Structures are given as C-alpha cells and as structure tokens.
PDB file of C-alpha atoms and ligand atoms in Angstrom:
ATOM      1  CA  UNK T1335     -26.171 -12.698 -15.094  1.00 56.00           C
ATOM      2  CA  UNK T1336     -23.918 -11.714 -11.909  1.00 72.00           C
ATOM      3  CA  UNK T1337     -22.068  -8.392 -12.021  1.00 81.00           C
ATOM      4  CA  UNK T1338     -18.265  -9.103 -12.615  1.00 88.00           C
ATOM      5  CA  UNK T1339     -16.079  -8.770  -9.779  1.00 93.00           C
ATOM      6  CA  UNK T1340     -12.121  -8.807  -9.058  1.00 95.00           C
ATOM      7  CA  UNK T1341     -10.392 -12.144  -9.775  1.00 95.00           C
ATOM      8  CA  UNK T1342      -9.559 -14.128  -6.498  1.00 95.00           C
ATOM      9  CA  UNK T1343      -5.922 -13.387  -6.524  1.00 96.00           C
ATOM     10  CA  UNK T1344      -6.512  -9.279  -7.095  1.00 97.00           C
ATOM     11  CA  UNK T1345      -8.591  -9.821  -3.864  1.00 97.00           C
ATOM     12  CA  UNK T1346      -6.016 -11.604  -1.939  1.00 97.00           C
ATOM     13  CA  UNK T1347      -3.400  -8.869  -3.080  1.00 98.00           C
ATOM     14  CA  UNK T1348      -5.503  -6.146  -2.255  1.00 98.00           C
ATOM     15  CA  UNK T1349      -6.837  -7.284   1.253  1.00 98.00           C
ATOM     16  CA  UNK T1350      -3.326  -8.590   2.219  1.00 98.00           C
ATOM     17  CA  UNK T1351      -1.835  -5.305   1.283  1.00 98.00           C
ATOM     18  CA  UNK T1352      -4.621  -3.249   2.873  1.00 98.00           C
ATOM     19  CA  UNK T1353      -3.916  -5.116   6.408  1.00 98.00           C
ATOM     20  CA  UNK T1354      -0.074  -4.674   6.015  1.00 98.00           C
ATOM     21  CA  UNK T1355      -0.623  -0.925   5.040  1.00 98.00           C
ATOM     22  CA  UNK T1356      -3.135  -0.170   8.013  1.00 98.00           C
ATOM     23  CA  UNK T1357      -0.572  -1.809  10.320  1.00 98.00           C
ATOM     24  CA  UNK T1358       2.576  -0.123   8.959  1.00 98.00           C
ATOM     25  CA  UNK T1359       1.066   3.220   9.128  1.00 98.00           C
ATOM     26  CA  UNK T1360       0.082   2.609  12.791  1.00 98.00           C
ATOM     27  CA  UNK T1361       3.302   1.201  13.783  1.00 98.00           C
ATOM     28  CA  UNK T1362       5.197   3.800  11.774  1.00 98.00           C
ATOM     29  CA  UNK T1363       3.494   6.599  13.457  1.00 97.00           C
ATOM     30  CA  UNK T1364       4.101   5.014  16.972  1.00 98.00           C
ATOM     31  CA  UNK T1365       7.373   3.873  16.645  1.00 98.00           C
ATOM     32  CA  UNK T1366       9.293   7.065  15.980  1.00 97.00           C
ATOM     33  CA  UNK T1367       8.291   8.490  19.508  1.00 97.00           C
ATOM     34  CA  UNK T1368       9.650   5.576  21.262  1.00 98.00           C
ATOM     35  CA  UNK T1369      12.804   5.962  23.654  1.00 98.00           C
ATOM     36  CA  UNK T1370      15.767   4.277  22.335  1.00 97.00           C
ATOM     37  CA  UNK T1371      15.476   0.682  23.492  1.00 98.00           C
ATOM     38  CA  UNK T1372      15.511  -2.950  22.267  1.00 98.00           C
ATOM     39  CA  UNK T1373      11.739  -2.653  21.701  1.00 98.00           C
ATOM     40  CA  UNK T1374      12.354   0.248  19.319  1.00 98.00           C
ATOM     41  CA  UNK T1375      14.873  -1.760  17.466  1.00 97.00           C
ATOM     42  CA  UNK T1376      12.704  -4.699  17.187  1.00 97.00           C
ATOM     43  CA  UNK T1377       9.673  -2.712  15.803  1.00 98.00           C
ATOM     44  CA  UNK T1378      11.855  -0.816  13.450  1.00 98.00           C
ATOM     45  CA  UNK T1379      13.104  -3.982  12.123  1.00 98.00           C
ATOM     46  CA  UNK T1380       9.508  -5.647  11.621  1.00 98.00           C
ATOM     47  CA  UNK T1381       8.393  -2.178  10.150  1.00 98.00           C
ATOM     48  CA  UNK T1382      11.099  -2.736   7.469  1.00 98.00           C
ATOM     49  CA  UNK T1383      10.256  -6.244   7.018  1.00 98.00           C
ATOM     50  CA  UNK T1384       6.571  -6.038   6.460  1.00 98.00           C
ATOM     51  CA  UNK T1385       6.885  -2.988   4.542  1.00 98.00           C
ATOM     52  CA  UNK T1386       9.254  -4.974   2.016  1.00 98.00           C
ATOM     53  CA  UNK T1387       6.511  -7.763   1.838  1.00 98.00           C
ATOM     54  CA  UNK T1388       4.336  -4.856   0.536  1.00 98.00           C
ATOM     55  CA  UNK T1389       6.745  -4.078  -2.098  1.00 98.00           C
ATOM     56  CA  UNK T1390       6.830  -7.620  -3.277  1.00 98.00           C
ATOM     57  CA  UNK T1391       3.255  -7.901  -3.238  1.00 98.00           C
ATOM     58  CA  UNK T1392       2.905  -4.950  -5.204  1.00 98.00           C
ATOM     59  CA  UNK T1393       5.416  -5.918  -7.824  1.00 98.00           C
ATOM     60  CA  UNK T1394       3.514  -9.367  -8.339  1.00 98.00           C
ATOM     61  CA  UNK T1395       0.317  -7.548  -8.481  1.00 98.00           C
ATOM     62  CA  UNK T1396       1.138  -5.213 -11.149  1.00 98.00           C
ATOM     63  CA  UNK T1397       2.628  -8.038 -13.023  1.00 98.00           C
ATOM     64  CA  UNK T1398      -0.554  -9.974 -12.352  1.00 97.00           C
ATOM     65  CA  UNK T1399      -2.629  -6.875 -13.012  1.00 97.00           C
ATOM     66  CA  UNK T1400      -1.109  -6.612 -16.419  1.00 96.00           C
ATOM     67  CA  UNK T1401      -2.487  -9.854 -17.654  1.00 95.00           C
ATOM     68  CA  UNK T1402      -5.655  -9.618 -15.741  1.00 95.00           C
ATOM     69  CA  UNK T1403      -7.194  -6.149 -16.000  1.00 95.00           C
ATOM     70  CA  UNK T1404      -9.709  -4.962 -13.497  1.00 95.00           C
ATOM     71  CA  UNK T1405     -13.487  -5.853 -14.495  1.00 95.00           C
ATOM     72  CA  UNK T1406     -15.354  -3.295 -16.542  1.00 93.00           C
ATOM     73  CA  UNK T1407     -17.375  -0.667 -14.311  1.00 93.00           C
ATOM     74  CA  UNK T1408     -21.018  -0.952 -13.943  1.00 90.00           C
ATOM     75  CA  UNK T1409     -23.130   1.184 -16.393  1.00 90.00           C
ATOM     76  CA  UNK T1410     -24.374   3.323 -13.192  1.00 89.00           C
ATOM     77  CA  UNK T1411     -20.715   4.734 -12.939  1.00 90.00           C
ATOM     78  CA  UNK T1412     -20.600   8.445 -14.234  1.00 90.00           C
ATOM     79  CA  UNK T1413     -18.103   9.308 -17.063  1.00 92.00           C
ATOM     80  CA  UNK T1414     -15.915  11.398 -14.511  1.00 92.00           C
ATOM     81  CA  UNK T1415     -15.864   8.740 -11.998  1.00 91.00           C
ATOM     82  CA  UNK T1416     -14.726   6.334 -14.830  1.00 93.00           C
ATOM     83  CA  UNK T1417     -11.717   8.395 -15.258  1.00 94.00           C
ATOM     84  CA  UNK T1418     -11.210   9.117 -11.665  1.00 95.00           C
ATOM     85  CA  UNK T1419     -11.449   5.430 -10.277  1.00 95.00           C
ATOM     86  CA  UNK T1420      -8.426   4.225 -12.194  1.00 96.00           C
ATOM     87  CA  UNK T1421      -6.393   7.554 -11.540  1.00 97.00           C
ATOM     88  CA  UNK T1422      -6.974   7.109  -7.934  1.00 97.00           C
ATOM     89  CA  UNK T1423      -5.994   3.149  -8.080  1.00 98.00           C
ATOM     90  CA  UNK T1424      -2.877   4.130  -9.865  1.00 98.00           C
ATOM     91  CA  UNK T1425      -1.872   6.904  -7.350  1.00 98.00           C
ATOM     92  CA  UNK T1426      -2.353   4.070  -4.557  1.00 98.00           C
ATOM     93  CA  UNK T1427      -0.226   1.622  -6.591  1.00 98.00           C
ATOM     94  CA  UNK T1428       2.372   4.409  -7.184  1.00 98.00           C
ATOM     95  CA  UNK T1429       2.480   4.912  -3.321  1.00 98.00           C
ATOM     96  CA  UNK T1430       2.622   1.008  -2.612  1.00 98.00           C
ATOM     97  CA  UNK T1431       5.824   1.160  -4.520  1.00 98.00           C
ATOM     98  CA  UNK T1432       7.374   4.524  -3.773  1.00 98.00           C
ATOM     99  CA  UNK T1433       6.662   3.832   0.278  1.00 98.00           C
ATOM    100  CA  UNK T1434       8.952   0.997   0.716  1.00 98.00           C
ATOM    101  CA  UNK T1435      11.268   1.982  -1.803  1.00 98.00           C
ATOM    102  CA  UNK T1436      12.070   5.199  -0.145  1.00 98.00           C
ATOM    103  CA  UNK T1437      12.222   3.278   3.277  1.00 98.00           C
ATOM    104  CA  UNK T1438      14.865   0.814   1.798  1.00 98.00           C
ATOM    105  CA  UNK T1439      16.877   3.696   0.279  1.00 98.00           C
ATOM    106  CA  UNK T1440      16.571   5.756   3.502  1.00 98.00           C
ATOM    107  CA  UNK T1441      17.801   2.608   5.622  1.00 98.00           C
ATOM    108  CA  UNK T1442      20.798   2.329   2.899  1.00 98.00           C
ATOM    109  CA  UNK T1443      21.675   5.971   3.245  1.00 98.00           C
ATOM    110  CA  UNK T1444      21.606   5.584   7.231  1.00 98.00           C
ATOM    111  CA  UNK T1445      24.226   2.701   6.734  1.00 97.00           C
ATOM    112  CA  UNK T1446      21.698   0.487   8.330  1.00 96.00           C
ATOM    113  CA  UNK T1447      21.665  -2.786   6.078  1.00 93.00           C
ATOM    114  CA  UNK T1448      18.282  -4.812   6.062  1.00 96.00           C
ATOM    115  CA  UNK T1449      18.424  -8.443   6.693  1.00 97.00           C
ATOM    116  CA  UNK T1450      14.701  -9.541   5.525  1.00 97.00           C
ATOM    117  CA  UNK T1451      13.348 -11.177   8.607  1.00 97.00           C
ATOM    118  CA  UNK T1452      16.784 -11.550   9.952  1.00 95.00           C
ATOM    119  CA  UNK T1453      17.889 -14.020   7.432  1.00 97.00           C
ATOM    120  CA  UNK T1454      17.854 -12.691   3.852  1.00 97.00           C
ATOM    121  CA  UNK T1455      20.678  -9.718   3.635  1.00 97.00           C
ATOM    122  CA  UNK T1456      19.405  -7.264   1.099  1.00 97.00           C
ATOM    123  CA  UNK T1457      21.891  -5.037  -0.685  1.00 97.00           C
ATOM    124  CA  UNK T1458      22.073  -1.443  -0.040  1.00 97.00           C
ATOM    125  CA  UNK T1459      20.511   0.553  -2.437  1.00 98.00           C
ATOM    126  CA  UNK T1460      22.802   3.652  -1.915  1.00 98.00           C
ATOM    127  CA  UNK T1461      26.163   4.091   0.081  1.00 97.00           C
ATOM    128  CA  UNK T1462      26.045   5.684   3.515  1.00 98.00           C
ATOM    129  CA  UNK T1463      25.481   9.567   3.226  1.00 98.00           C
ATOM    130  CA  UNK T1464      23.635  11.366   6.271  1.00 98.00           C
ATOM    131  CA  UNK T1465      22.557  14.234   4.042  1.00 98.00           C
ATOM    132  CA  UNK T1466      20.668  11.871   1.574  1.00 98.00           C
ATOM    133  CA  UNK T1467      19.557   9.948   4.573  1.00 98.00           C
ATOM    134  CA  UNK T1468      17.886  12.959   5.996  1.00 98.00           C
ATOM    135  CA  UNK T1469      16.427  13.944   2.646  1.00 98.00           C
ATOM    136  CA  UNK T1470      14.985  10.321   2.316  1.00 98.00           C
ATOM    137  CA  UNK T1471      13.602  10.547   5.897  1.00 98.00           C
ATOM    138  CA  UNK T1472      11.532  13.631   4.661  1.00 98.00           C
ATOM    139  CA  UNK T1473      10.469  11.713   1.319  1.00 98.00           C
ATOM    140  CA  UNK T1474       9.293   8.707   3.271  1.00 98.00           C
ATOM    141  CA  UNK T1475       7.357  10.961   5.886  1.00 98.00           C
ATOM    142  CA  UNK T1476       5.683  13.187   2.963  1.00 98.00           C
ATOM    143  CA  UNK T1477       4.745  10.075   1.188  1.00 98.00           C
ATOM    144  CA  UNK T1478       3.338   8.656   4.466  1.00 98.00           C
ATOM    145  CA  UNK T1479       0.976  11.634   4.695  1.00 98.00           C
ATOM    146  CA  UNK T1480      -0.054  11.369   1.058  1.00 98.00           C
ATOM    147  CA  UNK T1481      -0.748   7.722   1.558  1.00 98.00           C
ATOM    148  CA  UNK T1482      -3.184   8.361   4.659  1.00 98.00           C
ATOM    149  CA  UNK T1483      -5.085  11.002   2.527  1.00 98.00           C
ATOM    150  CA  UNK T1484      -5.350   8.861  -0.463  1.00 98.00           C
ATOM    151  CA  UNK T1485      -6.335   5.782   1.625  1.00 98.00           C
ATOM    152  CA  UNK T1486      -8.893   7.818   3.462  1.00 98.00           C
ATOM    153  CA  UNK T1487     -10.460   9.136   0.165  1.00 98.00           C
ATOM    154  CA  UNK T1488     -10.371   5.651  -1.292  1.00 98.00           C
ATOM    155  CA  UNK T1489     -12.427   4.284   1.572  1.00 97.00           C
ATOM    156  CA  UNK T1490     -14.676   7.365   1.698  1.00 97.00           C
ATOM    157  CA  UNK T1491     -15.353   6.430  -2.179  1.00 95.00           C
ATOM    158  CA  UNK T1492     -16.205   3.132  -1.481  1.00 95.00           C
ATOM    159  CA  UNK T1493     -18.337   3.979   1.383  1.00 94.00           C
ATOM    160  CA  UNK T1494     -20.409   6.784  -0.847  1.00 93.00           C
ATOM    161  CA  UNK T1495     -20.867   4.008  -3.364  1.00 91.00           C
ATOM    162  CA  UNK T1496     -22.142   1.095  -1.003  1.00 87.00           C
ATOM    163  CA  UNK T1497     -23.870   3.148   1.557  1.00 85.00           C
ATOM    164  CA  UNK T1498     -25.427   6.147  -0.434  1.00 87.00           C
ATOM    165  CA  UNK T1499     -25.699   4.697  -3.747  1.00 84.00           C
ATOM    166  CA  UNK T1500     -25.752   0.987  -3.153  1.00 86.00           C
ATOM    167  CA  UNK T1501     -24.340   0.266  -6.576  1.00 87.00           C
ATOM    168  CA  UNK T1502     -22.414  -2.809  -5.590  1.00 86.00           C
ATOM    169  CA  UNK T1503     -18.952  -1.439  -5.710  1.00 92.00           C
ATOM    170  CA  UNK T1504     -17.765  -2.887  -2.577  1.00 93.00           C
ATOM    171  CA  UNK T1505     -18.818  -6.480  -3.703  1.00 92.00           C
ATOM    172  CA  UNK T1506     -16.420  -6.247  -6.419  1.00 94.00           C
ATOM    173  CA  UNK T1507     -13.655  -6.663  -3.885  1.00 96.00           C
ATOM    174  CA  UNK T1508     -15.314  -8.411  -1.141  1.00 93.00           C
ATOM    175  CA  UNK T1509     -13.503 -11.731  -0.689  1.00 91.00           C
ATOM    176  CA  UNK T1510     -16.389 -14.208   0.563  1.00 85.00           C
ATOM    177  CA  UNK T1511     -18.835 -14.452  -1.970  1.00 67.00           C
ATOM    178  CA  UNK T1512     -22.379 -12.505  -2.009  1.00 50.00           C
ATOM    179  CA  UNK T1513     -22.750  -9.484   0.439  1.00 44.00           C
TER     180      UNK T1513
HETATM  181  C1  HEM B 792       4.007   0.511   2.641  1.00 72.49           C
HETATM  182  C2  HEM B 792       5.172   0.538   3.212  1.00 72.49           C
HETATM  183  C3  HEM B 792       5.419   1.315   4.325  1.00 72.49           C
HETATM  184  C4  HEM B 792       4.590   2.143   4.932  1.00 72.49           C
HETATM  185  C5  HEM B 792       2.972   2.561   4.706  1.00 72.49           C
HETATM  186  C6  HEM B 792       5.480   3.040   5.850  1.00 72.49           C
HETATM  187  C7  HEM B 792       4.997   4.012   6.647  1.00 72.49           C
HETATM  188  C8  HEM B 792       5.809   4.928   7.744  1.00 72.49           C
HETATM  189  C9  HEM B 792       5.182   5.683   8.685  1.00 72.49           C
HETATM  190  C10 HEM B 792       3.605   6.317   8.543  1.00 72.49           C
HETATM  191  C11 HEM B 792       6.101   6.376   9.224  1.00 72.49           C
HETATM  192  C12 HEM B 792       6.434   7.356  10.352  1.00 72.49           C
HETATM  193  C13 HEM B 792       6.830   8.464   9.851  1.00 72.49           C
HETATM  194  C14 HEM B 792       6.819   9.698  10.700  1.00 72.49           C
HETATM  195  O1  HEM B 792       5.618  10.069  11.240  1.00 72.49           O
HETATM  196  O2  HEM B 792       7.852  10.265  11.051  1.00 72.49           O
HETATM  197  C15 HEM B 792       7.593   5.412   8.825  1.00 72.49           C
HETATM  198  C16 HEM B 792       8.799   5.562   9.317  1.00 72.49           C
HETATM  199  C17 HEM B 792       9.948   4.762   9.131  1.00 72.49           C
HETATM  200  N1  HEM B 792       9.869   3.931   7.984  1.00 72.49           N
HETATM  201 FE1  HEM B 792       8.340   3.263   7.074  1.00 72.49          FE
HETATM  202  N2  HEM B 792       6.877   2.716   5.900  1.00 72.49           N
HETATM  203  C18 HEM B 792       6.897   1.765   4.879  1.00 72.49           C
HETATM  204  C19 HEM B 792       7.829   0.728   4.392  1.00 72.49           C
HETATM  205  C20 HEM B 792       9.172   0.937   4.844  1.00 72.49           C
HETATM  206  C21 HEM B 792      10.282   0.065   4.634  1.00 72.49           C
HETATM  207  C22 HEM B 792      10.426  -1.048   3.600  1.00 72.49           C
HETATM  208  C23 HEM B 792      11.602   0.638   5.372  1.00 72.49           C
HETATM  209  C24 HEM B 792      12.838   0.278   5.421  1.00 72.49           C
HETATM  210  C25 HEM B 792      13.422  -0.886   4.729  1.00 72.49           C
HETATM  211  C26 HEM B 792      10.898   1.859   6.343  1.00 72.49           C
HETATM  212  C27 HEM B 792      11.542   2.215   7.190  1.00 72.49           C
HETATM  213  C28 HEM B 792      11.257   3.247   7.937  1.00 72.49           C
HETATM  214  C29 HEM B 792      11.986   3.996   8.869  1.00 72.49           C
HETATM  215  C30 HEM B 792      13.467   3.605   9.266  1.00 72.49           C
HETATM  216  C31 HEM B 792      11.131   5.127   9.513  1.00 72.49           C
HETATM  217  C32 HEM B 792      11.435   5.801  10.737  1.00 72.49           C
HETATM  218  C33 HEM B 792      12.017   7.294  10.212  1.00 72.49           C
HETATM  219  C34 HEM B 792      12.729   8.204  11.402  1.00 72.49           C
HETATM  220  O3  HEM B 792      12.842   7.573  12.420  1.00 72.49           O
HETATM  221  O4  HEM B 792      12.058   9.474  11.316  1.00 72.49           O
HETATM  222  N3  HEM B 792       9.519   2.009   6.122  1.00 72.49           N
HETATM  223  N4  HEM B 792       6.987   4.507   7.662  1.00 72.49           N
HETATM  224  C1  HEM B 793     -11.363  -0.641   4.525  1.00 72.49           C
HETATM  225  C2  HEM B 793     -10.362  -0.483   3.642  1.00 72.49           C
HETATM  226  C3  HEM B 793     -10.678  -0.651   1.981  1.00 72.49           C
HETATM  227  C4  HEM B 793     -11.854  -0.759   1.519  1.00 72.49           C
HETATM  228  C5  HEM B 793     -13.276  -0.936   1.760  1.00 72.49           C
HETATM  229  C6  HEM B 793     -11.446  -1.139   0.112  1.00 72.49           C
HETATM  230  C7  HEM B 793     -12.167  -1.313  -0.912  1.00 72.49           C
HETATM  231  C8  HEM B 793     -11.835  -1.307  -2.238  1.00 72.49           C
HETATM  232  C9  HEM B 793     -12.624  -1.548  -3.366  1.00 72.49           C
HETATM  233  C10 HEM B 793     -14.347  -2.099  -3.299  1.00 72.49           C
HETATM  234  C11 HEM B 793     -12.108  -1.724  -4.512  1.00 72.49           C
HETATM  235  C12 HEM B 793     -12.530  -1.828  -5.949  1.00 72.49           C
HETATM  236  C13 HEM B 793     -13.018  -0.573  -6.761  1.00 72.49           C
HETATM  237  C14 HEM B 793     -13.687  -1.127  -7.938  1.00 72.49           C
HETATM  238  O1  HEM B 793     -14.791  -1.477  -7.733  1.00 72.49           O
HETATM  239  O2  HEM B 793     -12.937  -0.502  -9.022  1.00 72.49           O
HETATM  240  C15 HEM B 793     -10.768  -1.456  -4.196  1.00 72.49           C
HETATM  241  C16 HEM B 793      -9.642  -1.188  -5.224  1.00 72.49           C
HETATM  242  C17 HEM B 793      -8.429  -0.846  -4.775  1.00 72.49           C
HETATM  243  N1  HEM B 793      -8.004  -0.827  -3.616  1.00 72.49           N
HETATM  244 FE1  HEM B 793      -8.970  -0.510  -2.075  1.00 72.49          FE
HETATM  245  N2  HEM B 793      -9.952  -0.919  -0.120  1.00 72.49           N
HETATM  246  C18 HEM B 793      -9.463  -0.589   1.303  1.00 72.49           C
HETATM  247  C19 HEM B 793      -8.260  -0.197   1.544  1.00 72.49           C
HETATM  248  C20 HEM B 793      -7.013  -0.092   0.705  1.00 72.49           C
HETATM  249  C21 HEM B 793      -5.802   0.207   1.108  1.00 72.49           C
HETATM  250  C22 HEM B 793      -5.129   0.333   2.399  1.00 72.49           C
HETATM  251  C23 HEM B 793      -5.212   0.317  -0.320  1.00 72.49           C
HETATM  252  C24 HEM B 793      -3.785   0.492  -0.454  1.00 72.49           C
HETATM  253  C25 HEM B 793      -3.034   1.336   0.292  1.00 72.49           C
HETATM  254  C26 HEM B 793      -6.092  -0.157  -1.202  1.00 72.49           C
HETATM  255  C27 HEM B 793      -5.740  -0.166  -2.559  1.00 72.49           C
HETATM  256  C28 HEM B 793      -6.710  -0.521  -3.606  1.00 72.49           C
HETATM  257  C29 HEM B 793      -5.937  -0.464  -4.911  1.00 72.49           C
HETATM  258  C30 HEM B 793      -4.810  -0.236  -5.395  1.00 72.49           C
HETATM  259  C31 HEM B 793      -7.275  -1.001  -5.851  1.00 72.49           C
HETATM  260  C32 HEM B 793      -7.334  -1.044  -7.412  1.00 72.49           C
HETATM  261  C33 HEM B 793      -7.308  -2.685  -7.463  1.00 72.49           C
HETATM  262  C34 HEM B 793      -7.037  -3.015  -8.943  1.00 72.49           C
HETATM  263  O3  HEM B 793      -7.619  -2.256  -9.645  1.00 72.49           O
HETATM  264  O4  HEM B 793      -6.290  -3.750  -9.206  1.00 72.49           O
HETATM  265  N3  HEM B 793      -7.246  -0.224  -0.766  1.00 72.49           N
HETATM  266  N4  HEM B 793     -10.704  -1.180  -2.968  1.00 72.49           N
END
C-alpha cells in the first residue's frame, strides 16, 4: 500500500502559505529601508493585505486540520523526532497567527486603519497609542526573526529527511503526485 500523504487541501494551504510567507519576509525586510514615497506606501499596503491573507488561510487551515489530522509518520521516524515534528509544526502555526495579528495590532496602534485590498475596511483592534505602536513594532520584528529561524530549521529538517535519509517525508507534502 502507498505511504499516506497529506490531504490535497492541507497541501494547498501549506504551499499557498509558504509562497506568501517567503514573499512577505522578502518584502518586509526590503520595504522598511525604502525612502518615504508612493512606492513605499503601496508596498506597505500590499504587505499588510497579503499578511492578512495568511491570517485567514491559517485560521481556515487550523479548523480544517481539526477535522483532518496529519497522516501518521512512517515507522522509520525515531521516538524523539515523533515528538519534535508536531511541536515544530505547532510553533510554525502559532507564528502564522501571531505575525499577522501583531502587524494588524501595530497598524491599529499607529492610527493607520487597514482597508483590505483597498475595499474592505477592517476595524482597529486597539486605539491609537504611540508607545503601544513602538512595542508592537518590536514584537512584529522579533516574531519575524523567530519565523525566519524556524522556517530555516523546518526546510533543513525536510532536506535532511529526503536528501540524507531518503525516507519520503517530502512526498507527504508534495502537491503533484509521485516524486
Ligand atoms: C505572515 C505575515 C507577516 C510576515 C511574515 C511579516 C513580516 C514582516 C517583516 C520581516 C518585516 C520587517 C521587519 C524589520 O526588519 O524591521 C515586517 C514589517 C512590517 N509589517 Fe509585517 N509581516 C506579516 C504580516 C503583517 C500584517 C498583517 C501587517 C499589518 C496589517 C504588517 C505590518 C507591517 C508593518 C507596518 C511593518 C513595518 C514596520 C516598520 O516600519 O518598522 N505585517 N513584516
Ligand atoms: C521550501 C520550503 C518548504 C518545504 C520544502 C516544506 C516541506 C514540508 C513538508 C515535507 C511537510 C510535511 C512534514 C511531515 O511529513 O509531517 C511540511 C509541513 C508543514 N510545513 Fe512546510 N515546507 C516549506 C516551507 C514552509 C513554510 C514557509 C511554512 C510556514 C511558515 C511551513 C509550514 C509548515 C507547517 C505548519 C507544516 C505542518 C502541516 C500540518 O501538520 O498540518 N512550511 N512542510
């Protein structure tokens, strides 16, 4: 019998989110250094809009995952990896909620309301408050560095499994049939 893989919906959530996160990290690191300009305002707006797409995708994903738990790990996975893999995934899922939420809170505290894709006005989560804005800015910054480290470890773990151990872990998440 073929080894179990993630459901197609889980794969779609994973790869859409991964694409968005790589883009958001790249844009985030670039945009803060831009001089004040129309381009900077537009890039910030797109960063916020796509970041909020990640929040929606992650909430839907968590609900979906509740009903469809991940497939069982292969027998070759050691006992400590069996504990570490889900813990690492939970850290990623936590960061996927915390990153956009801290961004939304930060925008609210700055007094900059977000209109999603320019059409859907979103409520401010907190009233305007410059001190809170600075604190949330630091939170967003620190979380982004945590996310970079955890994603790097995640990709390294997948590479370790598939390149060194060839135990088919990547195939569990690969969206296009056999690899
Ligand atoms: C998964 C989602 C997100 C990721 C991965 C992400 C990542 C980042 C990164 C890497 C930076 C640059 C930090 C720095 O080096 O100073 C940044 C800055 C920023 N992000 Fe996000 N972000 C996300 C979601 C959001 C959302 C939803 C909002 C607002 C609604 C937002 C608002 C901002 C703002 C305003 C800045 C600039 C802060 C400054 O000027 O110092 N982000 N983000
Ligand atoms: C090149 C980049 C990436 C590769 C090759 C990759 C690969 C994988 C693989 C193979 C799995 C399944 C592991 C298993 O069998 O249990 C997985 C799960 C997961 N990945 Fe990634 N990933 C990448 C990027 C990302 C990014 C950027 C994020 C989010 C920030 C992410 C979040 C997750 C999460 C949360 C799971 C657990 C899924 C669940 O249990 O529902 N991945 N990834």
